[in-house]
Amino acid sequence: MSAPLLRATHLVKEFPVLGTGGIVRRPDTFRAVDDVSFEINAGDTLALVGESGSGKSTTARLAARLLDVTSGTVELDGEDVTRLGRADLRRFRSDVQVVFQDPYSSLNPRHTVERIVTAPLLYQQRGIPGGARAFTRSLMERVGLDPDHSQKYPAQFSGGQAQRIGIARALAVGPRVVVCDEAVSALDVSVQAQVINLLRDLQREEGLTYLFIAHDLAVVRQIATRVAVMTQGRIVEEGDRDAVFDAPQHEYTRKLLDAVPRIRPEWEAERRRNAALAAEGAR
Amino acid sequence: MSLLTVRDLTVTFPTPRGPLDAVRSLDLDLEPGGALGIVGESGSGKSMTSLAIMGLQPRAAKRTGSVRLLDQELVGMSEAELRRVRGDRIAMVFQDPLSSLNPYYTVGLQIEEAYRAHRPGTTRRVARRVAIEALERVHIRDAARRVDHYPHQFSGGMRQRVMIAMALSTEPELLIADEPTTALDVTVQAQILDLLQEIRRETGTGLVLITHDLAVVSEVTDHIVVMKDGVCVERGAVEQIFTRPQHPYTRALLDAVPRIDDEIGELRAVANEKNGGPA
Ligand SMILES: Nc1ncnc2c1ncn2[C@@H]1O[C@H](COP(=O)(O)OP(=O)(O)OP(=O)(O)O)[C@@H](O)[C@H]1O
Ligand SMILES: Nc1ncnc2c1ncn2[C@@H]1O[C@H](COP(=O)(O)OP(=O)(O)OP(=O)(O)O)[C@@H](O)[C@H]1O
Ligand SMILES: [Mg+2]
Ligand SMILES: [Mg+2]
C-alpha cells in the first residue's frame, strides 16, 4: 500500500486563556486538540464530524499549517512539514488549501472577487495562466457563479454565493489537498448539491484529496470515504463511512446520528405518492 | 391580532443595469407564538427580507411596503424609535456570527450591554448573572469562565450560540433567526431548536426562521414561505408544503435534500438554477 498523502500524528494544541478565581487572574491553558492522529490517502475524503467546540476547526488549521502545533507532527507525502520555514511553507500552501466556515469574514471585504481569487497565486509568486480576468471567469464558472460579477465585492453576494468565492480561491492554486471547514454548510440544498457534485467531480478528475468538516451528516454520507468522530478534543471513533453510519461503535456517534433532523417519513411517502399520481395523471 | 404583518415589502438596489428587486411584493403573517419558515435558494432574498423587516437593509437599498408589529407600523419610523423597537421587541440572530460580534469585547460584556440597553438601571452584577445564565441556556460549558472570553476564542458553533443567548436575554416578542443552527453540530442544533420551541411556548415569542435545511424547517415551523428570485412562489402550512408541494421549484427543492439513509448517487441539483450574484 502506498503511503498516505496527509498524515497527522499525536497532534496537540493548547491555547492560553485567562484563569478564573481571585482578583489576580493567572494565565492558564486550554487543550483544544488532545492527541489527534489520522491519515488520508490520495483521492480519499476523510470527514471530521462531531460536537461544536470539539476541536475540528483547530485540527484542520493545524493540518493546513495555519496554526502551529503544541506538539505532534504533520506530514505531506511522507515529508515532515511541521516546522517548515517561510519559503517552504509557500510551497506547502500550493499543495494544501482551505475553505473556511464563515464566508464573509474569511474574504477581504475591500477586494473584488478577481483580486481575492488571484491573491494566492500572487502570494506564491506564480503567474496567472491566461491573465487575471479570463482565469477568474473560468474559476467562477467552475463553482457556479456568474463570471460577469468578477469585479464585485463580497458584501454584494449572498452567504451561499460568498462561500463559492472561497472555494474558487482555494482551487486557484491547483492544490492536492483541500481542507473544507463547513464549506457547504451555508449553502442552500440546491447549491449545496451542485458544490458537492463539483467537489466529487474534481476528486474523480484531478484526484483531489479532502479533509472535510461538516456537521450535516447527510452531506458527510454523500461525500466521505472515511469518517472520524470528535468530541472534546479527541477522535473517539474512526472508520469507513458505511461502517460508522450503519454500525456506530461509540456512544457519542450514536447520539449524533440520533439527533439528525429528518423530514417525517410519512410526509415523504405521501409526497412521493402524490408526485407519482400527478405523473400518472399527466400521461 | 397578528404579531407580524408584512405587506407588499419590496427592497430595491440601484445597479448599473437598472433597479434590481432583491425582494419583491412580499407578504408575511405571523401569530404570537407562531413559527414561520422562510426557505429558498441562495440569493433568493431571505436575509434581505429579515433585514428589511428591522429597517436594517443596506443604505443603497430602497424599502417600500408595510411592516407592522402588532399595531405599530415600522416603515417610516424614525431611526431613534426603530432602535428602541430593535432593542426591546425584535431580536435577530444573524447568519454570520463572527462578523456580528465585536472582536474587541468579551462575549459577556456584549450580552450585558444588550441587556442593559433593554433594561436601563440594571446593575453590572445583575447583568453579569443574566449573561452567565444566558450562556448556560444555550449549553455553553463552563459558562462562568467563558463569559470573560473574546469571540475569537470560541468555535463557530459556540459563537452562534452566543448570538442566540444575546437575542433571547431580552425576551423579545419577535425573534428573527437567519440560519441560526447552520454552524452547529446536530446534537447542539437539537438543543437549540428545543430551546426555541420552549421559549415560544412559555413567552409567546414569535419566530421567523430562515434556513436552507428543510428537515429543520419541517420540525420547527408551522407555516412556510418558499422564495425564489426575491418573490414568494409558494406558501402554506408545513404539512401541506411537505406532502403536496404545488410549485415546481418547491418540488425540486424537496428532491434535492440529501438523505442520510439513501444510496450515494449524483445529487439532484435544482434544475435551471440561476448562477446568482448581483445583477
Ligand atoms: N484562539 C483561541 N483561544 C482560545 N481558545 C480557542 C481558540 N481557538 C479555539 N479555541 C477553543 O478551542 C475549542 C475548539 O475549537 P474549534 O474551533 O476547533 O471547534 P470546532 O470543533 O471547529 O467547533 P464548531 O463545530 O463549533 O466549529 C473551543 O472550545 C474553542 O473555544
Ligand atoms: N449591496 C448589494 N448590492 C446589490 N445587490 C445585493 C446587495 N446585497 C445583496 N444583494 C443581492 O440581493 C439578493 C438577495 O440576497 P440575500 O442575502 O437576501 O440572499 P439569501 O436568500 O439570504 O441567500 P443565502 O441563502 O445565500 O444567504 C442576492 O442576489 C444578492 O446578490
Ligand atoms: Mg469549526
Ligand atoms: Mg442569507
XYZ file of C-alpha atoms and ligand atoms in Angstrom:
626
model
C 0.000 0.000 0.000
C 1.165 3.493 -0.790
C 1.892 5.972 1.973
C -0.921 8.346 2.954
C -0.836 11.780 1.335
C -1.618 13.611 4.549
C -0.739 12.206 7.947
C -1.244 13.804 11.356
C 0.348 12.148 14.353
C -0.408 12.885 18.018
C -1.498 16.459 17.374
C -1.915 18.618 20.456
C -2.944 22.261 20.549
C -3.135 24.324 23.698
C -4.417 27.902 23.813
C -3.539 30.382 26.538
C -6.654 31.576 28.345
C -7.383 33.618 31.433
C -7.957 31.510 34.506
C -10.750 32.351 36.929
C -10.631 32.886 40.646
C -9.205 35.584 42.863
C -8.537 39.162 41.959
C -5.336 38.283 40.145
C -6.068 36.160 37.132
C -3.453 33.596 36.440
C -2.706 32.597 32.893
C -3.896 29.114 32.102
C -4.054 26.899 29.025
C -6.919 25.175 27.326
C -6.262 21.971 25.377
C -8.452 22.251 22.272
C -6.883 19.305 20.420
C -5.748 16.411 22.547
C -3.660 13.725 20.858
C -5.338 13.511 17.454
C -3.951 11.230 14.734
C -5.306 10.466 11.264
C -4.219 9.591 7.748
C -5.775 10.425 4.394
C -4.838 8.558 1.244
C -4.612 10.425 -2.048
C -8.018 10.720 -3.685
C -9.896 9.973 -0.457
C -12.126 12.120 1.697
C -11.837 11.993 5.438
C -14.800 13.641 7.124
C -14.335 15.097 10.570
C -17.630 15.310 12.403
C -18.607 15.915 15.991
C -19.541 18.242 18.732
C -19.368 22.003 18.362
C -16.187 23.183 20.061
C -14.623 19.723 19.932
C -11.580 20.927 18.018
C -12.434 20.125 14.399
C -11.514 23.530 13.002
C -8.403 23.681 15.148
C -7.348 20.247 13.900
C -7.926 21.385 10.331
C -5.876 24.526 10.880
C -3.038 22.509 12.345
C -3.083 20.099 9.415
C -3.093 23.018 6.961
C -0.250 24.657 8.880
C -2.275 27.788 9.564
C -1.648 27.265 13.248
C 1.466 25.935 14.961
C 1.150 22.686 16.861
C 1.903 22.496 20.565
C 3.198 19.014 19.836
C 2.768 16.291 17.230
C 3.651 16.147 13.545
C 2.046 16.802 10.186
C 3.383 15.001 7.115
C 2.529 15.667 3.480
C 3.500 12.915 1.091
C 5.974 11.495 3.603
C 7.657 14.825 4.288
C 7.518 16.282 7.790
C 6.036 19.757 7.302
C 5.502 20.607 10.961
C 8.355 23.062 11.136
C 8.660 24.446 7.613
C 10.223 27.865 7.154
C 8.620 30.675 5.219
C 9.791 29.676 1.746
C 8.874 26.018 2.135
C 5.552 26.970 3.635
C 4.771 28.798 0.431
C 5.294 25.569 -1.500
C 3.151 23.726 1.029
C 0.338 26.275 0.537
C 0.087 25.489 -3.131
C -0.493 21.838 -2.197
C -2.878 22.352 0.709
C -5.701 24.887 0.603
C -8.511 25.694 2.999
C -12.121 26.757 2.553
C -13.481 28.286 5.728
C -16.656 28.228 7.741
C -17.570 31.944 7.837
C -17.806 33.057 4.223
C -17.789 36.822 4.733
C -15.170 37.103 7.427
C -12.700 34.944 5.502
C -12.869 37.151 2.394
C -11.308 40.595 2.337
C -14.296 42.979 2.096
C -12.297 45.633 0.252
C -11.147 43.343 -2.554
C -13.002 42.315 -5.680
C -13.640 38.671 -6.456
C -10.894 38.802 -9.068
C -8.378 40.122 -6.590
C -9.450 37.594 -3.957
C -9.137 34.516 -6.136
C -5.869 35.548 -7.763
C -4.206 36.630 -4.494
C -2.911 33.132 -3.578
C -1.115 32.872 -6.924
C 0.451 36.281 -6.499
C 1.462 35.419 -2.957
C 3.181 32.335 -4.287
C 4.804 34.426 -6.986
C 3.307 32.323 -9.721
C 1.975 33.639 -12.979
C -1.729 33.681 -13.709
C -2.474 31.374 -16.612
C -4.339 33.243 -19.349
C -4.395 36.536 -17.402
C -6.337 37.503 -14.299
C -9.629 38.307 -15.998
C -10.002 35.136 -18.039
C -8.656 32.997 -15.213
C -11.191 34.437 -12.747
C -14.050 33.989 -15.170
C -13.301 30.330 -15.719
C -12.922 29.707 -11.984
C -16.239 31.420 -11.285
C -17.906 29.255 -13.870
C -16.428 26.162 -12.293
C -18.053 26.958 -8.955
C -21.348 28.067 -10.449
C -21.013 31.833 -10.132
C -21.836 34.331 -12.843
C -18.446 35.317 -14.363
C -19.764 38.793 -15.114
C -19.542 39.518 -11.375
C -15.780 39.239 -11.080
C -15.429 42.931 -10.172
C -17.928 42.820 -7.291
C -17.122 42.835 -3.585
C -18.004 40.067 -1.089
C -20.766 42.113 0.600
C -22.623 42.214 -2.701
C -23.121 38.450 -2.658
C -25.448 36.330 -0.559
C -23.979 33.925 2.021
C -24.032 30.950 -0.299
C -22.544 32.890 -3.174
C -19.771 34.186 -0.923
C -18.927 30.632 0.080
C -18.408 29.719 -3.563
C -15.909 32.573 -3.884
C -13.959 30.904 -1.071
C -13.985 27.611 -2.941
C -12.842 29.318 -6.133
C -9.950 30.911 -4.263
C -8.870 27.523 -2.904
C -8.980 25.916 -6.342
C -6.977 28.740 -7.938
C -3.569 27.359 -6.995
C -4.354 23.817 -8.131
C -3.943 22.164 -4.721
C -3.628 18.441 -3.999
C -5.418 18.621 -0.663
C -8.389 20.839 0.086
C -9.473 21.282 3.673
C -13.154 22.187 3.713
C -14.250 23.587 7.056
C -18.058 23.693 6.913
C -17.604 24.742 3.313
C -21.091 23.749 2.246
C -22.961 24.494 5.469
C -24.114 27.943 4.414
C -25.374 26.739 1.054
C -28.998 26.018 0.293
C -29.775 22.467 -0.751
C -29.705 23.069 -4.468
C -26.389 24.931 -4.457
C -25.082 22.501 -1.878
C -25.863 19.644 -4.227
C -24.028 21.476 -7.016
C -20.989 22.109 -4.857
C -20.850 18.540 -3.542
C -21.112 17.271 -7.096
C -18.384 19.724 -8.080
C -16.109 18.552 -5.267
C -16.712 14.916 -6.243
C -16.061 15.633 -9.927
C -12.820 17.395 -9.065
C -11.828 14.416 -6.981
C -12.609 11.984 -9.752
C -10.944 14.015 -12.498
C -7.997 15.529 -10.704
C -7.544 13.111 -7.821
C -8.123 15.773 -5.160
C -7.928 14.752 -1.528
C -10.252 16.256 1.049
C -10.321 16.797 4.754
C -13.973 17.616 5.054
C -15.523 19.101 8.169
C -19.281 19.235 8.364
C -21.958 18.852 10.953
C -24.541 17.820 8.374
C -24.281 14.059 8.455
C -26.377 13.597 5.341
C -23.793 15.623 3.446
C -20.975 13.637 5.007
C -22.617 10.423 3.905
C -22.632 11.763 0.348
C -19.006 12.755 0.174
C -16.830 10.907 2.698
C -14.859 7.741 2.185
C -13.818 7.641 5.824
C -15.304 9.313 8.880
C -13.699 10.403 12.157
C -15.857 11.490 15.080
C -14.547 14.105 17.532
C -15.665 15.149 20.939
C -13.768 17.239 23.493
C -10.523 17.421 21.566
C -10.251 13.720 20.752
C -11.188 11.378 17.954
C -13.418 8.782 19.574
C -14.257 6.724 16.502
C -12.819 6.378 13.020
C -13.731 4.041 10.206
C -15.072 3.531 6.707
C -18.096 5.669 6.017
C -20.683 2.937 5.910
C -19.298 1.214 8.985
C -19.571 4.390 11.039
C -23.064 5.196 9.778
C -24.507 1.694 9.857
C -22.778 0.254 12.915
C -21.554 3.121 15.110
C -19.389 1.847 17.946
C -19.059 4.846 20.219
C -21.935 6.165 22.276
C -21.307 9.738 21.111
C -21.542 8.679 17.458
C -24.892 7.055 18.158
C -26.105 10.199 19.916
C -25.015 12.240 16.917
C -26.818 10.027 14.422
C -29.983 10.040 16.535
C -30.051 13.837 16.622
C -30.073 14.268 12.824
C -33.180 16.257 11.870
C -35.342 14.357 9.453
C -38.378 15.142 7.373
C -41.170 12.916 8.698
C -41.077 9.683 6.705
C -44.881 9.651 6.385
C -44.758 13.127 4.781
C -42.030 11.960 2.431
C -44.041 8.890 1.495
C -47.166 10.936 0.901
C -45.272 13.447 -1.230
C -43.799 10.683 -3.382
C -47.228 9.095 -3.714
C -48.761 12.421 -4.753
C -45.944 13.049 -7.220
C -46.399 9.601 -8.745
C -50.150 10.148 -9.031
C -49.597 13.508 -10.709
C -47.157 11.952 -13.169
C -49.716 9.222 -13.854
C -52.451 11.817 -14.412
C -50.273 13.770 -16.814
C -49.898 10.756 -19.058
C -54.047 40.346 16.499
C -51.278 39.268 14.214
C -47.803 39.696 15.722
C -46.144 40.478 12.429
C -47.881 41.629 9.274
C -45.747 42.335 6.232
C -47.447 43.706 3.116
C -46.010 44.347 -0.306
C -42.456 44.533 1.037
C -40.018 45.468 -1.715
C -36.273 46.082 -1.441
C -34.661 47.622 -4.497
C -30.980 48.121 -5.321
C -29.775 50.526 -7.956
C -27.393 48.711 -10.294
C -25.599 49.727 -13.496
C -28.175 47.664 -15.369
C -31.096 49.408 -13.679
C -33.002 48.807 -10.453
C -32.963 45.267 -9.078
C -35.555 43.945 -6.624
C -33.835 41.741 -4.071
C -37.296 41.317 -2.500
C -40.496 41.989 -4.411
C -44.082 42.421 -3.130
C -43.683 40.044 -0.246
C -46.477 39.368 2.261
C -45.864 37.607 5.577
C -48.113 36.845 8.536
C -47.141 35.532 11.932
C -49.297 34.927 15.001
C -47.916 35.402 18.524
C -46.088 32.207 19.430
C -46.136 31.078 15.808
C -43.186 29.947 13.754
C -42.780 30.914 10.134
C -40.104 29.301 7.988
C -38.581 31.084 5.002
C -36.788 28.770 2.597
C -35.344 29.219 -0.856
C -32.137 29.070 -2.782
C -29.060 31.107 -2.083
C -29.559 34.719 -3.155
C -33.352 34.457 -3.194
C -33.728 37.366 -0.762
C -34.268 35.612 2.573
C -31.674 37.577 4.534
C -32.657 40.819 2.812
C -36.253 40.201 3.909
C -35.251 39.824 7.535
C -33.032 42.896 7.412
C -35.801 44.917 5.790
C -38.292 43.901 8.479
C -35.999 45.532 11.030
C -35.145 48.515 8.798
C -31.564 47.294 8.507
C -31.364 46.971 4.722
C -28.143 48.392 3.216
C -28.038 52.150 2.746
C -28.034 51.818 -1.020
C -31.301 49.906 -0.995
C -34.803 51.355 -1.091
C -37.503 49.698 1.003
C -41.216 50.120 0.358
C -44.370 48.449 1.653
C -45.604 47.919 5.180
C -44.192 46.094 8.212
C -46.486 46.004 11.260
C -45.529 44.657 14.656
C -48.851 44.179 16.492
C -50.428 47.592 15.785
C -47.253 49.541 15.179
C -46.084 50.425 11.676
C -42.289 50.164 11.378
C -41.857 51.583 7.885
C -41.427 55.334 8.159
C -40.461 55.237 11.838
C -37.595 57.467 12.963
C -34.216 55.834 13.465
C -34.411 56.500 17.223
C -37.795 54.803 17.545
C -36.644 51.924 15.393
C -33.605 51.397 17.557
C -35.884 51.079 20.564
C -38.045 48.511 18.785
C -34.955 46.523 17.833
C -33.530 46.534 21.337
C -36.830 45.799 23.030
C -39.262 43.925 20.888
C -37.455 42.328 17.965
C -34.237 40.389 18.277
C -32.245 38.960 15.452
C -29.701 36.208 15.092
C -27.592 36.879 12.030
C -26.242 34.400 9.516
C -22.575 35.155 10.134
C -21.804 35.107 13.852
C -18.174 36.194 13.654
C -18.864 39.420 11.851
C -21.801 40.296 14.083
C -19.877 40.044 17.352
C -17.434 42.775 18.330
C -13.958 41.214 18.435
C -12.672 43.726 20.999
C -15.126 42.971 23.797
C -15.669 39.803 25.779
C -18.876 37.975 24.928
C -20.089 38.569 28.468
C -19.783 42.317 28.126
C -21.673 42.209 24.826
C -24.567 40.294 26.340
C -24.563 42.575 29.381
C -24.679 45.700 27.222
C -27.532 44.354 25.132
C -29.442 43.507 28.282
C -28.762 46.819 29.999
C -29.842 48.777 26.946
C -33.113 46.900 27.208
C -33.439 47.229 30.998
C -31.908 50.580 31.943
C -30.859 50.768 35.571
C -29.758 47.138 35.770
C -26.567 46.863 37.811
C -23.475 45.292 36.275
C -23.674 42.480 38.812
C -27.175 41.527 37.776
C -26.365 41.903 34.085
C -23.380 39.644 34.519
C -25.527 36.986 36.128
C -28.006 37.299 33.258
C -25.125 36.851 30.804
C -23.887 33.689 32.505
C -27.392 32.257 32.684
C -27.953 33.097 29.031
C -24.790 31.196 28.078
C -25.872 28.245 30.197
C -29.234 28.226 28.490
C -27.575 27.677 25.129
C -25.432 24.927 26.621
C -22.037 26.609 26.707
C -19.955 24.506 29.079
C -18.231 26.285 31.922
C -20.229 29.462 31.288
C -18.971 31.329 34.358
C -15.481 31.216 32.919
C -16.391 31.510 29.243
C -18.236 34.767 29.857
C -14.867 36.548 30.026
C -13.549 35.201 26.731
C -13.346 37.052 23.422
C -15.238 35.930 20.298
C -12.142 34.525 18.577
C -11.664 32.147 21.480
C -14.951 30.432 20.661
C -15.605 27.890 17.938
C -18.008 28.765 15.112
C -20.890 26.923 16.721
C -20.233 28.457 20.114
C -20.258 31.959 18.625
C -23.586 31.184 17.060
C -24.877 30.125 20.468
C -23.592 33.367 21.980
C -25.627 35.286 19.417
C -28.705 33.266 20.302
C -28.077 33.783 24.010
C -27.823 37.515 23.441
C -31.014 37.639 21.399
C -33.007 35.677 23.957
C -31.760 37.541 27.026
C -34.030 40.488 26.255
C -37.181 38.319 25.932
C -38.267 39.766 22.574
C -41.775 39.492 21.138
C -40.335 38.521 17.785
C -37.163 36.601 17.091
C -35.782 36.552 13.566
C -33.198 33.820 13.179
C -31.204 33.657 9.953
C -29.627 30.200 9.652
C -29.266 30.021 13.440
C -28.140 26.415 13.548
C -26.146 26.173 10.331
C -22.844 26.206 12.194
C -23.917 23.784 14.904
C -23.445 20.069 15.270
C -26.712 18.147 15.241
C -26.872 17.495 18.979
C -26.449 21.174 19.846
C -28.777 22.025 16.974
C -31.439 19.814 18.508
C -30.954 21.503 21.884
C -31.201 24.977 20.376
C -34.302 24.086 18.406
C -35.888 22.688 21.579
C -34.954 25.881 23.364
C -36.601 27.994 20.659
C -39.772 25.891 20.929
C -39.751 26.202 24.702
C -39.454 29.979 24.513
C -42.289 30.181 22.029
C -44.495 28.158 24.323
C -43.579 29.974 27.506
C -43.382 33.595 26.384
C -45.333 33.602 23.144
C -42.306 34.892 21.244
C -42.939 34.621 17.530
C -40.230 33.076 15.391
C -39.206 33.763 11.826
C -36.764 31.033 10.901
C -34.659 31.336 7.786
C -32.819 28.218 6.793
C -31.936 26.094 3.833
C -32.293 22.981 5.963
C -35.708 21.680 5.031
C -35.615 18.968 7.688
C -35.150 21.632 10.373
C -37.980 23.707 8.940
C -40.230 20.665 8.913
C -39.571 20.024 12.591
C -39.836 23.567 13.910
C -42.208 25.769 11.921
C -45.940 25.713 11.336
C -46.056 27.809 8.163
C -43.625 28.087 5.281
C -42.863 30.646 2.615
C -40.788 29.499 -0.352
C -38.790 32.257 -2.041
C -37.089 32.409 -5.403
C -35.537 35.457 -7.049
C -36.986 37.774 -4.410
C -40.587 36.653 -4.677
C -42.719 34.155 -2.787
C -43.501 31.277 -5.137
C -45.439 29.174 -2.642
C -46.772 29.427 0.890
C -48.742 27.156 3.177
C -48.978 25.068 6.312
C -45.910 22.942 6.849
C -47.594 19.602 6.257
C -49.173 20.852 3.057
C -45.828 22.056 1.680
C -44.091 18.802 2.525
C -46.815 16.480 1.250
C -48.419 18.427 -1.597
C -45.934 20.986 -2.931
C -47.541 22.838 -5.840
C -44.756 24.884 -7.374
C -42.152 23.038 -9.459
C -39.416 24.917 -7.608
C -40.646 23.678 -4.213
C -40.751 20.149 -5.589
C -37.231 20.434 -6.936
C -36.031 21.784 -3.588
C -37.533 18.813 -1.749
C -35.976 16.429 -4.260
C -32.529 17.962 -3.705
C -32.439 17.288 0.046
C -29.531 14.930 0.712
C -30.761 11.930 2.637
C -28.708 10.207 5.207
C -30.139 6.759 4.513
C -30.153 6.991 0.723
C -27.765 5.287 -1.610
C -24.980 7.506 -2.872
C -25.569 8.893 -6.312
C -25.283 12.130 -8.184
C -27.254 14.616 -6.110
C -30.058 16.252 -7.928
C -29.274 19.921 -8.109
C -32.325 22.038 -8.744
C -32.637 22.294 -12.474
C -32.488 25.635 -14.193
C -30.779 27.214 -11.199
C -29.604 30.712 -11.779
C -25.976 31.426 -11.179
C -26.797 34.076 -8.655
C -24.883 37.174 -7.839
C -25.853 40.752 -8.050
C -27.253 41.648 -11.412
N -7.592 31.279 19.753
C -8.190 30.557 20.705
N -8.005 30.831 22.016
C -8.618 30.104 22.967
N -9.444 29.069 22.732
C -9.672 28.735 21.468
C -9.066 29.454 20.381
N -9.497 28.906 19.210
C -10.320 27.892 19.567
N -10.421 27.786 20.900
C -11.219 26.801 21.650
O -10.859 25.512 21.200
C -12.009 24.665 21.170
C -12.116 24.017 19.809
O -12.474 24.996 18.851
P -12.730 24.626 17.320
O -12.991 25.913 16.612
O -11.627 23.798 16.827
O -14.053 23.759 17.438
P -14.939 23.074 16.275
O -14.965 21.602 16.557
O -14.494 23.523 14.954
O -16.373 23.635 16.625
P -17.579 24.129 15.634
O -18.261 22.905 15.149
O -18.479 24.896 16.576
O -16.978 24.977 14.560
C -13.200 25.512 21.570
O -13.505 25.276 22.919
C -12.703 26.925 21.372
O -13.333 27.789 22.269
N -25.352 45.627 -1.560
C -25.937 44.927 -2.531
N -25.992 45.404 -3.795
C -26.611 44.704 -4.762
N -27.197 43.506 -4.579
C -27.163 42.980 -3.350
C -26.539 43.648 -2.264
N -26.647 42.884 -1.157
C -27.324 41.767 -1.537
N -27.634 41.834 -2.852
C -28.354 40.805 -3.627
O -29.608 40.573 -3.056
C -30.008 39.222 -3.290
C -30.584 38.619 -2.042
O -29.570 38.367 -1.097
P -29.862 37.663 0.307
O -28.648 37.865 1.139
O -31.151 38.107 0.865
O -29.969 36.124 -0.120
P -30.334 34.856 0.773
O -31.633 34.334 0.300
O -30.228 35.202 2.218
O -29.183 33.824 0.351
P -28.273 32.820 1.220
O -29.084 31.585 1.415
O -27.105 32.534 0.321
O -27.888 33.510 2.485
C -28.746 38.483 -3.796
O -28.905 38.175 -5.150
C -27.639 39.471 -3.561
O -26.631 39.349 -4.546
Mg -15.391 24.817 13.487
Mg -28.831 34.730 3.684
